[in-house]
Coordinates of C-alpha atoms in Angstrom, one line a residue:
F1 CA -11.4 21.8 -18.6
N2 CA -11.2 20.1 -15.3
V3 CA -8.0 18.6 -13.8
V4 CA -6.8 17.4 -10.5
S5 CA -3.4 18.5 -9.2
I6 CA -1.2 15.9 -7.7
N7 CA 1.4 18.5 -6.6
G8 CA -0.2 19.3 -3.2
E9 CA -1.2 22.6 -1.6
G10 CA 0.1 25.8 -3.3
S11 CA 0.3 24.3 -6.8
L12 CA -1.3 26.2 -9.7
L13 CA -2.4 24.6 -13.0
G14 CA -3.3 25.8 -16.4
V15 CA -4.2 24.4 -19.8
K16 CA -2.0 24.8 -22.9
Y17 CA -3.0 24.5 -26.5
G18 CA -0.6 25.5 -29.2
D19 CA 1.4 28.3 -27.7
V20 CA -1.5 29.6 -25.6
V21 CA -1.6 29.1 -21.8
V22 CA -4.8 29.7 -19.8
P23 CA -4.7 29.6 -16.0
L24 CA -7.3 27.4 -14.3
T25 CA -9.0 28.1 -11.0
A26 CA -9.0 25.9 -8.0
T27 CA -12.8 25.4 -7.7
N28 CA -12.6 22.5 -5.3
F29 CA -9.0 21.9 -4.5
P30 CA -7.3 19.8 -5.7
L31 CA -9.6 20.2 -8.7
F32 CA -8.8 23.1 -11.1
S33 CA -11.4 24.2 -13.7
G34 CA -11.8 26.8 -16.4
Q35 CA -13.2 27.6 -19.8
V36 CA -11.3 28.5 -22.9
E37 CA -12.8 30.4 -25.8
A38 CA -11.2 29.3 -29.1
D39 CA -12.3 28.5 -32.6
N40 CA -10.8 25.1 -32.4
I41 CA -8.7 23.0 -30.0
T42 CA -7.4 19.7 -31.2
N43 CA -4.5 18.9 -28.8
Y44 CA -3.8 20.2 -25.4
K45 CA -2.0 19.5 -22.2
Y46 CA -2.0 20.6 -18.6
V47 CA 0.8 22.7 -17.1
V48 CA 2.1 23.7 -13.7
L49 CA 2.3 27.5 -13.2
D50 CA 4.2 29.7 -10.9
E51 CA 2.5 32.7 -9.1
A52 CA 3.3 34.9 -12.1
G53 CA 1.5 32.5 -14.5
A54 CA 4.7 31.2 -16.1
V55 CA 4.9 27.5 -17.0
I56 CA 7.4 25.6 -14.8
E57 CA 6.4 22.1 -15.8
E58 CA 4.4 20.4 -18.5
E59 CA 2.7 17.0 -18.7
S60 CA 4.6 14.3 -20.4
I61 CA 1.5 13.1 -22.2
N62 CA -0.5 14.8 -25.1
R63 CA -4.3 15.0 -25.0
T64 CA -6.9 15.2 -27.7
Y65 CA -9.9 17.4 -27.1
S66 CA -13.4 15.9 -27.5
E67 CA -16.9 16.7 -26.4
Q68 CA -16.3 14.4 -23.4
T69 CA -13.4 16.6 -22.1
A70 CA -15.7 19.1 -20.4
K71 CA -17.7 16.2 -18.7
I72 CA -14.8 14.5 -16.9
N73 CA -12.3 15.4 -14.2
E74 CA -8.8 14.5 -15.5
V75 CA -5.7 14.1 -13.4
Y76 CA -2.4 15.9 -14.1
N77 CA 0.0 13.8 -16.1
R78 CA -2.3 10.7 -15.9
T79 CA -3.8 9.2 -19.1
T80 CA -7.6 9.4 -19.2
K81 CA -8.8 6.0 -20.2
D82 CA -11.2 3.3 -19.2
H83 CA -10.0 0.3 -17.2
E84 CA -11.8 -3.1 -17.2
I85 CA -11.1 -5.1 -14.0
P86 CA -12.2 -8.7 -14.5
E87 CA -14.5 -10.4 -12.0
L88 CA -12.9 -13.3 -10.3
P89 CA -14.8 -16.6 -10.5
Q90 CA -17.3 -17.4 -7.7
P91 CA -17.0 -21.2 -7.1
F92 CA -19.6 -21.4 -4.4
N93 CA -23.2 -20.5 -3.7
S94 CA -23.5 -17.0 -2.2
M95 CA -24.9 -16.5 1.3
F96 CA -24.6 -12.7 1.5
P97 CA -25.7 -9.8 -0.8
F98 CA -22.5 -7.7 -0.6
G99 CA -24.4 -4.4 -1.1
N100 CA -27.6 -2.8 -2.1
D101 CA -28.9 0.3 -4.0
D102 CA -28.1 2.5 -0.9
F103 CA -24.6 0.9 -0.3
K104 CA -23.0 0.1 -3.6
P105 CA -19.6 -1.5 -3.7
F106 CA -16.8 0.8 -4.7
Q107 CA -15.9 0.6 -8.4
K108 CA -12.5 -1.2 -8.7
D109 CA -11.6 0.7 -11.9
T110 CA -11.5 4.2 -10.3
I111 CA -8.7 6.0 -8.4
F112 CA -10.2 8.7 -6.2
N113 CA -8.4 11.9 -5.2
V114 CA -8.9 12.7 -1.5
Y115 CA -7.9 16.0 0.0
A116 CA -8.4 16.8 3.7
K117 CA -7.9 20.4 5.0
C118 CA -7.6 19.7 8.7
D119 CA -7.2 21.6 12.0
P120 CA -3.4 22.3 11.9
V121 CA -2.8 22.0 15.6
V122 CA -4.5 18.6 16.0
Y123 CA -3.1 17.3 12.7
N124 CA 0.4 18.4 13.5
N125 CA 0.2 16.7 16.9
L126 CA -1.0 13.4 15.3
V127 CA 1.9 13.3 12.7
A128 CA 4.4 14.1 15.4
E129 CA 3.3 11.5 17.9
P130 CA 1.1 8.6 16.4
F131 CA 2.3 6.8 19.6
I132 CA 2.0 9.1 22.7
G133 CA 5.3 9.9 24.3
G134 CA 7.2 7.1 22.7
T135 CA 5.1 4.5 24.4
H136 CA 2.7 1.9 22.8
E137 CA -0.3 4.1 23.7
Q138 CA -2.0 5.1 20.5
N139 CA -2.8 8.7 19.7
N140 CA -6.4 8.4 18.4
V141 CA -7.4 12.0 18.7
P142 CA -9.6 13.0 15.7
A143 CA -8.7 16.1 13.7
N144 CA -11.7 18.1 12.2
C145 CA -11.4 18.6 8.5
T146 CA -13.0 19.8 5.4
I147 CA -12.9 16.9 3.0
T148 CA -13.0 16.9 -0.8
I149 CA -13.1 13.7 -2.9
V150 CA -12.8 14.0 -6.7
S151 CA -13.7 11.1 -9.0
P152 CA -13.7 11.1 -12.8
K153 CA -17.3 12.4 -12.9
K154 CA -18.1 13.9 -9.5
V155 CA -16.9 16.1 -6.6
F156 CA -17.8 15.3 -3.0
T157 CA -17.3 17.8 -0.2
S158 CA -18.2 17.5 3.4
E159 CA -17.1 18.5 6.9
G160 CA -15.7 15.5 8.8
S161 CA -12.7 14.3 10.7
I162 CA -9.6 11.9 10.4
H163 CA -7.8 9.8 12.9
I164 CA -4.9 7.4 12.7
I165 CA -5.8 3.7 12.7
G166 CA -4.0 0.4 13.3
F167 CA -1.1 -0.6 15.5
G168 CA 1.3 -2.3 13.1
S169 CA 0.5 0.1 10.3
R170 CA 1.1 3.0 12.8
Q171 CA 4.7 2.1 12.9
Y172 CA 5.2 3.3 9.3
K173 CA 5.8 6.9 8.3
R174 CA 3.1 6.5 5.7
L175 CA 0.3 6.4 8.3
S176 CA -3.1 4.8 7.8
W177 CA -6.3 6.8 8.5
N178 CA -10.0 6.6 9.2
M179 CA -12.0 9.3 7.6
R180 CA -15.5 10.3 8.8
F181 CA -18.1 12.5 7.0
E182 CA -21.0 14.6 8.1
K183 CA -22.6 14.0 4.6
K184 CA -22.8 10.5 3.1
F185 CA -20.1 9.6 0.6
K186 CA -21.6 6.9 -1.6
G187 CA -23.9 5.9 1.2
R188 CA -21.0 5.8 3.7
R189 CA -20.3 7.9 6.8
S190 CA -16.7 6.6 7.1
I191 CA -13.9 5.0 5.1
K192 CA -10.5 3.6 5.8
L193 CA -7.3 4.8 4.0
R194 CA -4.5 2.3 4.3
G195 CA -0.9 3.3 3.4
I196 CA 0.2 0.0 1.6
A197 CA 3.7 0.8 3.0
G198 CA 5.2 -2.6 3.1
D199 CA 4.4 -4.0 -0.4
P200 CA 6.4 -3.2 -3.5
T201 CA 3.5 -4.3 -5.7
L202 CA 0.8 -2.3 -3.9
I203 CA -1.5 -5.1 -4.9
R204 CA -1.3 -7.9 -2.3
E205 CA -4.0 -6.5 0.0
N206 CA -6.3 -5.8 -3.0
L207 CA -5.9 -9.4 -4.3
A208 CA -6.5 -11.0 -0.9
T209 CA -9.6 -8.9 -0.4
A210 CA -10.9 -10.0 -3.8
L211 CA -10.2 -13.6 -3.0
Y212 CA -12.3 -13.6 0.2
K213 CA -15.2 -11.9 -1.6
S214 CA -15.0 -14.4 -4.5
V215 CA -15.6 -17.3 -2.2
G216 CA -18.4 -15.5 -0.5
V217 CA -16.8 -14.2 2.7
P218 CA -18.0 -10.7 3.8
V219 CA -15.1 -8.4 3.6
Q220 CA -14.5 -4.6 3.5
E221 CA -13.4 -3.9 -0.1
G222 CA -12.6 -0.8 -2.1
T223 CA -10.2 0.7 -4.6
Y224 CA -7.3 3.2 -4.6
C225 CA -6.9 6.9 -4.0
R226 CA -4.4 9.7 -4.1
L227 CA -4.2 11.2 -0.6
F228 CA -3.4 14.7 0.4
I229 CA -3.7 16.1 3.9
N230 CA -3.0 19.8 4.5
G231 CA 0.3 20.5 2.9
D232 CA 1.4 16.8 2.9
T233 CA 1.2 14.6 -0.2
Y234 CA 0.9 11.0 1.1
G235 CA 0.7 9.1 -2.2
L236 CA -1.3 6.1 -3.4
Y237 CA -3.5 4.5 -0.7
S238 CA -6.2 1.8 -0.5
L239 CA -9.6 3.3 0.0
L240 CA -11.8 0.8 1.8
D241 CA -15.0 0.4 3.7
S242 CA -14.7 0.6 7.4
F243 CA -16.3 -2.0 9.6
G244 CA -19.4 -0.2 10.8
K245 CA -23.2 -0.4 11.0
K246 CA -23.8 0.7 7.5
W247 CA -21.3 -1.9 6.1
I248 CA -23.0 -4.6 8.1
A249 CA -26.4 -3.5 6.9
G250 CA -25.4 -3.3 3.3
Y251 CA -23.0 -6.2 2.9
I252 CA -24.3 -8.8 5.3
H253 CA -28.1 -8.0 5.3
G254 CA -28.7 -6.0 2.1
D255 CA -31.1 -3.9 4.1
M256 CA -30.0 -0.5 5.6
K257 CA -32.7 -0.8 8.3
A258 CA -31.6 -4.3 9.4
K259 CA -30.8 -4.9 13.1
T260 CA -27.0 -4.5 13.5
G261 CA -26.5 -7.4 15.9
F262 CA -23.1 -7.5 17.7
S263 CA -19.5 -7.5 16.5
Y264 CA -16.4 -8.1 18.6
R265 CA -12.9 -7.3 17.4
I266 CA -10.4 -10.0 18.2
Y267 CA -7.1 -8.8 19.7
A268 CA -3.9 -10.6 20.5
T269 CA -1.9 -9.4 23.5
Y270 CA 1.4 -11.0 22.7
P271 CA 2.4 -13.6 23.7
H272 CA -1.3 -14.4 24.5
Y273 CA -4.1 -15.1 22.0
A274 CA -7.8 -15.7 22.0
D275 CA -8.8 -19.3 22.1
F276 CA -12.6 -19.3 22.0
R277 CA -12.9 -21.6 25.1
Y278 CA -15.8 -21.1 27.5
I279 CA -14.4 -20.4 31.0
G280 CA -17.3 -18.8 32.7
D281 CA -20.0 -16.1 32.4
D282 CA -17.9 -13.2 33.8
Y283 CA -17.1 -10.9 30.8
H284 CA -13.7 -10.0 32.4
L285 CA -12.6 -13.5 31.4
Y286 CA -12.8 -12.4 27.7
N287 CA -12.4 -8.7 27.5
E288 CA -8.6 -8.9 27.1
F289 CA -9.1 -10.5 23.6
F290 CA -12.6 -9.4 22.5
M291 CA -13.7 -5.8 22.3
P292 CA -17.3 -4.9 21.5
D293 CA -17.3 -2.9 18.3
E294 CA -20.7 -2.5 16.6
Y295 CA -24.2 -3.0 18.2
D296 CA -27.6 -1.4 18.5
D297 CA -27.6 1.0 21.4
E298 CA -31.0 -0.1 22.5
D299 CA -29.6 -3.6 23.2
I300 CA -27.1 -2.5 25.8
D301 CA -26.9 -0.4 28.9
P302 CA -24.2 2.3 28.1
D303 CA -23.3 2.4 31.8
Q304 CA -22.8 -1.4 32.1
E305 CA -20.0 -2.8 30.1
A306 CA -21.2 -6.3 31.0
T307 CA -24.4 -5.8 28.9
K308 CA -22.3 -5.9 25.7
Y309 CA -20.9 -9.4 26.2
P310 CA -23.8 -11.9 26.5
P311 CA -23.9 -12.8 22.8
L312 CA -20.1 -13.5 22.7
I313 CA -20.2 -15.6 25.9
S314 CA -23.2 -17.4 24.5
L315 CA -21.2 -18.4 21.4
F316 CA -18.4 -19.9 23.6
K317 CA -20.9 -21.7 25.8
R318 CA -22.9 -23.1 22.9
F319 CA -19.8 -24.3 21.1
N320 CA -18.5 -25.9 24.3
D321 CA -21.8 -27.7 24.7
W322 CA -21.6 -28.9 21.1
V323 CA -18.1 -30.2 21.6
N324 CA -19.3 -32.3 24.5
M325 CA -22.4 -33.5 22.7
P326 CA -22.4 -37.2 21.7
G327 CA -21.5 -37.5 18.1
Q328 CA -21.2 -33.8 17.6
P329 CA -24.0 -33.6 15.1
V330 CA -23.3 -31.0 12.4
E331 CA -27.0 -29.9 12.2
E332 CA -26.8 -28.8 15.9
L333 CA -23.7 -26.7 15.3
A334 CA -25.3 -25.2 12.2
K335 CA -28.1 -23.9 14.3
F336 CA -25.9 -21.2 15.7
L337 CA -22.7 -21.2 13.6
N338 CA -22.3 -20.4 9.9
I339 CA -19.8 -23.2 9.4
E340 CA -19.7 -22.8 5.7
V341 CA -18.4 -19.2 5.6
I342 CA -15.8 -19.9 8.3
L343 CA -14.4 -22.8 6.3
R344 CA -14.2 -20.6 3.2
L345 CA -12.3 -18.0 5.3
M346 CA -9.9 -20.6 6.5
V347 CA -9.2 -21.8 3.0
I348 CA -8.3 -18.3 1.8
D349 CA -6.2 -17.8 4.9
T350 CA -4.4 -21.0 3.9
L351 CA -3.9 -20.1 0.3
T352 CA -2.6 -16.6 1.0
I353 CA -0.6 -17.8 4.1
G354 CA -2.1 -15.0 6.2
Q355 CA 0.6 -14.5 8.8
D356 CA -1.4 -12.0 10.9
N357 CA -4.9 -13.1 10.3
F358 CA -7.6 -15.4 11.8
L359 CA -6.4 -19.0 11.1
L360 CA -2.8 -18.5 12.2
R361 CA -2.8 -15.6 14.6
I362 CA -6.5 -15.4 15.7
S363 CA -6.4 -11.7 15.0
N364 CA -7.4 -9.1 12.4
A365 CA -10.9 -10.5 12.5
S366 CA -14.2 -9.9 14.2
V367 CA -16.8 -12.3 15.7
Y368 CA -20.1 -11.2 14.2
Y369 CA -23.5 -12.2 15.7
N370 CA -26.5 -11.9 13.4
A371 CA -29.3 -11.4 15.8
L372 CA -31.9 -11.8 13.1
K373 CA -30.8 -15.4 12.4
D374 CA -29.2 -16.2 15.8
K375 CA -26.0 -17.0 13.8
Y376 CA -22.3 -16.4 14.4
F377 CA -19.4 -16.2 11.9
I378 CA -16.0 -14.5 11.5
V379 CA -15.3 -11.4 9.4
P380 CA -11.6 -10.9 8.4
Y381 CA -9.8 -7.6 7.6
D382 CA -6.3 -6.1 7.1
F383 CA -4.4 -8.3 4.8
D384 CA -1.0 -6.6 4.7
K385 CA 0.7 -9.9 5.8
T386 CA -0.7 -12.1 3.1
L387 CA 0.8 -13.6 -0.1
R388 CA 4.3 -13.2 1.3
D389 CA 7.2 -15.4 2.1
G390 CA 7.0 -17.1 5.5
S391 CA 9.1 -15.0 7.8
D392 CA 6.7 -15.5 10.8
E393 CA 8.1 -17.4 13.8
M394 CA 4.9 -19.5 13.9
L395 CA 5.7 -21.1 10.5
T396 CA 7.9 -24.1 9.9
P397 CA 10.3 -24.4 6.9
D398 CA 7.8 -26.7 5.0
Y399 CA 4.9 -24.2 5.3
M400 CA 4.7 -23.6 1.5
S401 CA 3.9 -27.3 0.9
D402 CA 1.7 -27.9 3.9
C403 CA -1.9 -27.0 3.0
F404 CA -3.6 -28.6 6.1
T405 CA -1.5 -28.2 9.3
W406 CA 0.6 -25.2 8.5
A407 CA -1.1 -23.0 11.0
Y408 CA -1.0 -25.6 13.9
Q409 CA 2.7 -26.2 14.5
Y410 CA 3.0 -24.3 17.7
E411 CA -0.1 -25.1 19.8
D412 CA 1.9 -24.5 23.0
K413 CA 2.0 -20.8 21.9
I414 CA -1.3 -20.3 20.1
D415 CA -4.2 -22.5 21.1
H416 CA -6.3 -23.1 17.9
F417 CA -9.1 -24.8 19.8
F418 CA -11.9 -23.4 17.7
T419 CA -10.7 -24.1 14.1
K420 CA -8.9 -27.4 15.1
T421 CA -12.1 -28.7 16.7
L422 CA -14.0 -27.9 13.4
L423 CA -11.4 -29.7 11.3
D424 CA -11.2 -32.7 13.6
H425 CA -14.9 -33.4 12.7
P426 CA -14.9 -35.8 9.7
E427 CA -17.9 -34.3 8.0
I428 CA -16.7 -30.7 8.4
K429 CA -13.2 -31.7 7.3
K430 CA -14.6 -33.3 4.2
R431 CA -16.4 -30.1 3.3
Y432 CA -13.2 -28.0 4.0
D433 CA -11.3 -30.3 1.6
V434 CA -13.8 -29.7 -1.1
I435 CA -13.7 -26.0 -0.7
L436 CA -9.8 -26.0 -0.8
A437 CA -9.8 -28.3 -3.8
K438 CA -12.4 -26.4 -5.8
T439 CA -10.8 -23.0 -4.9
T440 CA -7.3 -24.0 -6.1
K441 CA -8.8 -25.5 -9.3
E442 CA -11.1 -22.7 -10.3
L443 CA -9.9 -19.5 -8.6
F444 CA -6.4 -19.7 -7.1
N445 CA -4.4 -20.4 -10.2
S446 CA -2.0 -18.3 -12.3
Q447 CA -4.2 -17.9 -15.3
V448 CA -7.1 -16.5 -13.3
I449 CA -5.1 -14.4 -10.8
S450 CA -2.8 -12.9 -13.4
S451 CA -5.6 -11.5 -15.5
Y452 CA -6.9 -9.7 -12.3
T453 CA -3.5 -8.5 -11.0
N454 CA -2.4 -7.3 -14.5
A455 CA -5.6 -5.2 -14.7
I456 CA -5.0 -3.7 -11.3
A457 CA -1.4 -3.0 -12.2
D458 CA -2.5 -1.2 -15.4
L459 CA -4.9 0.9 -13.3
I460 CA -2.1 2.1 -10.9
R461 CA 1.0 1.9 -13.0
E462 CA 1.2 5.6 -13.9
D463 CA 1.0 6.4 -10.2
V464 CA 3.7 4.0 -8.9
Q465 CA 6.8 6.1 -9.4
W466 CA 5.0 9.2 -8.0
N467 CA 3.8 7.2 -5.0
F468 CA 7.4 6.0 -4.2
D469 CA 8.7 9.6 -4.7
T470 CA 6.1 11.2 -2.4
L471 CA 7.5 9.1 0.5
N472 CA 10.8 10.8 0.0
D473 CA 9.2 14.2 0.2
L474 CA 6.8 13.5 3.1
S475 CA 8.0 16.0 5.7
I476 CA 6.0 15.0 8.7
P477 CA 7.9 14.9 12.0
Y478 CA 7.2 11.2 12.7
Q479 CA 10.2 9.0 11.8
G480 CA 8.3 5.8 11.2
V481 CA 9.4 2.8 9.0
V482 CA 10.1 3.7 5.4
N483 CA 10.6 1.3 2.5
H484 CA 12.3 3.0 -0.5
Y485 CA 11.0 0.6 -3.2
T486 CA 11.6 1.3 -6.9
Y487 CA 9.4 1.1 -10.0
E488 CA 11.6 -1.8 -11.2
Q489 CA 10.8 -3.7 -8.0
F490 CA 7.1 -3.0 -8.5
E491 CA 7.2 -4.6 -11.9
G492 CA 9.6 -7.5 -11.0
N493 CA 7.8 -8.4 -7.7
L494 CA 4.5 -8.7 -9.5
G495 CA 6.0 -11.7 -11.2
T496 CA 8.8 -13.8 -9.7
E497 CA 11.6 -11.4 -8.8
H498 CA 12.4 -10.9 -5.2
V499 CA 13.0 -7.7 -3.2
E500 CA 15.8 -8.1 -0.6
E501 CA 16.1 -6.4 2.7
S502 CA 18.6 -3.5 2.7
A503 CA 19.4 -0.2 4.3
E504 CA 16.7 1.3 2.1
I505 CA 14.1 -1.5 2.6
E506 CA 12.9 -3.0 5.9
D507 CA 10.1 -5.1 4.5
A508 CA 11.6 -7.5 2.0
A509 CA 9.4 -9.4 -0.5
N510 CA 11.4 -12.6 -0.9
V511 CA 8.7 -14.2 -3.2
G512 CA 7.0 -12.7 -6.2
L513 CA 3.3 -12.2 -6.2
M514 CA 2.6 -14.6 -9.1
E515 CA 5.3 -16.9 -7.9
I516 CA 3.5 -17.5 -4.6
V517 CA 0.2 -17.9 -6.4
Q518 CA 1.9 -20.6 -8.5
L519 CA 3.8 -22.3 -5.7
R520 CA 1.0 -22.4 -3.2
G521 CA -1.6 -23.2 -5.8
D522 CA 0.3 -26.1 -7.2
N523 CA 1.1 -27.5 -3.8
C524 CA -2.6 -27.3 -2.6
R525 CA -3.9 -28.7 -5.9
A526 CA -1.5 -31.6 -5.5
A527 CA -2.6 -32.1 -1.9
T528 CA -6.3 -32.2 -2.9
E529 CA -5.9 -34.1 -6.2
T530 CA -8.0 -37.1 -5.0
V531 CA -10.7 -35.0 -3.4
D532 CA -14.2 -35.6 -4.9
I533 CA -15.7 -32.1 -5.6
S534 CA -18.8 -33.3 -7.4
N535 CA -20.9 -32.4 -4.3
N536 CA -20.5 -28.7 -3.8
E537 CA -23.4 -28.2 -1.4
N538 CA -22.9 -25.9 1.6
I539 CA -22.5 -27.7 4.9
S540 CA -24.7 -25.0 6.5
D541 CA -26.6 -21.9 5.5
K542 CA -27.9 -23.4 2.3
E543 CA -30.2 -20.6 1.2
I544 CA -28.7 -18.8 -1.8
V545 CA -28.7 -15.0 -1.5
P546 CA -28.1 -13.3 -4.9
V547 CA -25.1 -11.0 -4.8
Y548 CA -26.0 -7.4 -5.5
K549 CA -24.9 -6.1 -8.9
P550 CA -25.3 -2.3 -9.4
V551 CA -26.5 -0.6 -12.4
K552 CA -24.6 2.2 -14.3
K553 CA -25.7 5.3 -16.1
S554 CA -25.4 5.2 -19.9
E555 CA -24.2 8.2 -21.8
D556 CA -27.8 9.5 -22.2
G557 CA -28.4 9.1 -18.5
D558 CA -30.5 5.9 -18.6
E559 CA -29.8 3.0 -16.3
E560 CA -28.2 -0.1 -17.8
H561 CA -27.7 -3.4 -16.0
L562 CA -24.0 -4.4 -15.9
S563 CA -23.2 -7.8 -17.4
G564 CA -21.2 -10.3 -15.4
A565 CA -21.2 -13.5 -13.5
I566 CA -22.7 -12.2 -10.4
A567 CA -26.6 -12.0 -10.2
F568 CA -28.4 -8.7 -9.8
L569 CA -30.6 -8.5 -6.7
P570 CA -33.8 -6.8 -8.0
T571 CA -35.3 -4.0 -6.1
I572 CA -39.0 -3.4 -5.5
K573 CA -38.8 -0.5 -7.9
S574 CA -37.3 -2.6 -10.7
T575 CA -40.0 -5.3 -10.2
V576 CA -42.8 -2.7 -10.4
Y577 CA -41.3 -1.3 -13.7
A578 CA -41.1 -4.8 -15.1
I579 CA -44.8 -5.5 -14.3
L580 CA -45.9 -2.2 -15.9
F581 CA -43.8 -3.0 -19.0
I582 CA -45.5 -6.4 -19.4
Q583 CA -49.0 -4.8 -18.9
L584 CA -48.1 -2.2 -21.6
L585 CA -47.1 -5.0 -24.0
F586 CA -50.4 -6.8 -23.5
T587 CA -52.3 -3.5 -24.1
F588 CA -50.4 -2.7 -27.3
F589 CA -50.9 -6.2 -28.9

């Protein structure tokens, strides 16, 4: 028997069959394991024990023993069953591989169990002061940890570290974290753990991420996890890729040895925002809004900050030159800018009404320079302000029905020079309209989205009440923002019911998840009703790159290709096997 405890440090578990109780051993906490010698076991359940071995709590579910029981890691009081998460449609040609054999996408049907045993002095300092001394200065000190991650079939352990991430998310008591490993976890050296602290459905960020990927925009995706750090039970979190060299290599290039290029995180320093205008070659003119993030060390001088900025400044200069070019030929812009993927990003920003993302706020995104192709594009991230009612000061009352200019109502406050210039070009605007029309017809509609969100809700439903309860019991010193959502609000806000602001809830949800999908989808379908979508050719970057589709292990250990709408990108190994198989057939016959 193997079972994960969700009761935190100090908990003890056993297995009960009939009237017999057998204590289990914490082999890799929070995983408990043990063997039972019995003539026959039909039904069993897991129990919580006190130090004397007495039962103090039993699961509310009954389990049936089978030969598979010993092969899987179950979770206390959680039903063991398979979940099928449907693929969303992909309306457009793919330009990126989104993974490879060495960097497979996380399985959406899995909830991981993550436990970090960290340096208590550093950790206690972090959870006491995420902001140093009550200022806006962020406490980013890493705490060294021993990390254990338990999935249904495997246990991963590694030394590593954690540190707090985000600025807005840092204001919540349920903090968000970056986790780094000395060993590789599924090909990764780091992951993000986001607290989902302001969404009663726990699904909005997940859905937004899936939408970007479905239209072919590179994005850090993932699944869910139960998070435990030292003696603190944090609850249900999003477990995501972090923006790093390995993610760039796997998702953008499909080659772990590919040159990284350069990425620059875009920051807003309220009330000032990045505008993408070329104003000179001095990097100090841009470093307030653009921070070098990932790059190959051999391409820069570590002692000279200025050596990190030439690719960024080159983008602004080349774009400025194109703006002033007679006729603004699209083919000239496409030589250095992936116009197509930027338009697709803008469409999803529009449909999800991203209030803290690239199109509206010019933030929560990175400029990426692909040095291998001499091409630039935008990579979005952090979607906690998507698929919500329009409470942002930059939105006008008619934002829900405005599918074209909703982000451009306050140009005196935010200069959208870059995206407005793109949409002012007739040929580019025509392609944008096709992307918007086709996305609302084939992807962003209630029938398609509800099948996806219902499946995700089924995956996490048994954890929802526990997740809300853990917040009440989280005893860290930091008194950040807390939203005391209820299970009923989780279920209701998935549909059309609203969650009002109150003494218990700071982050209201005054529109249901499927309600906003219906409203926004209907409005943007109506706005693009006359758009001719018969020509769906990319406006730039027309080479089709098959999306990687991983293989899975069958019950007997052999590899099976997964079925689905996304093409599998063959490896050299699989090609060689195919050739040998064909030769064998000819020899046989």
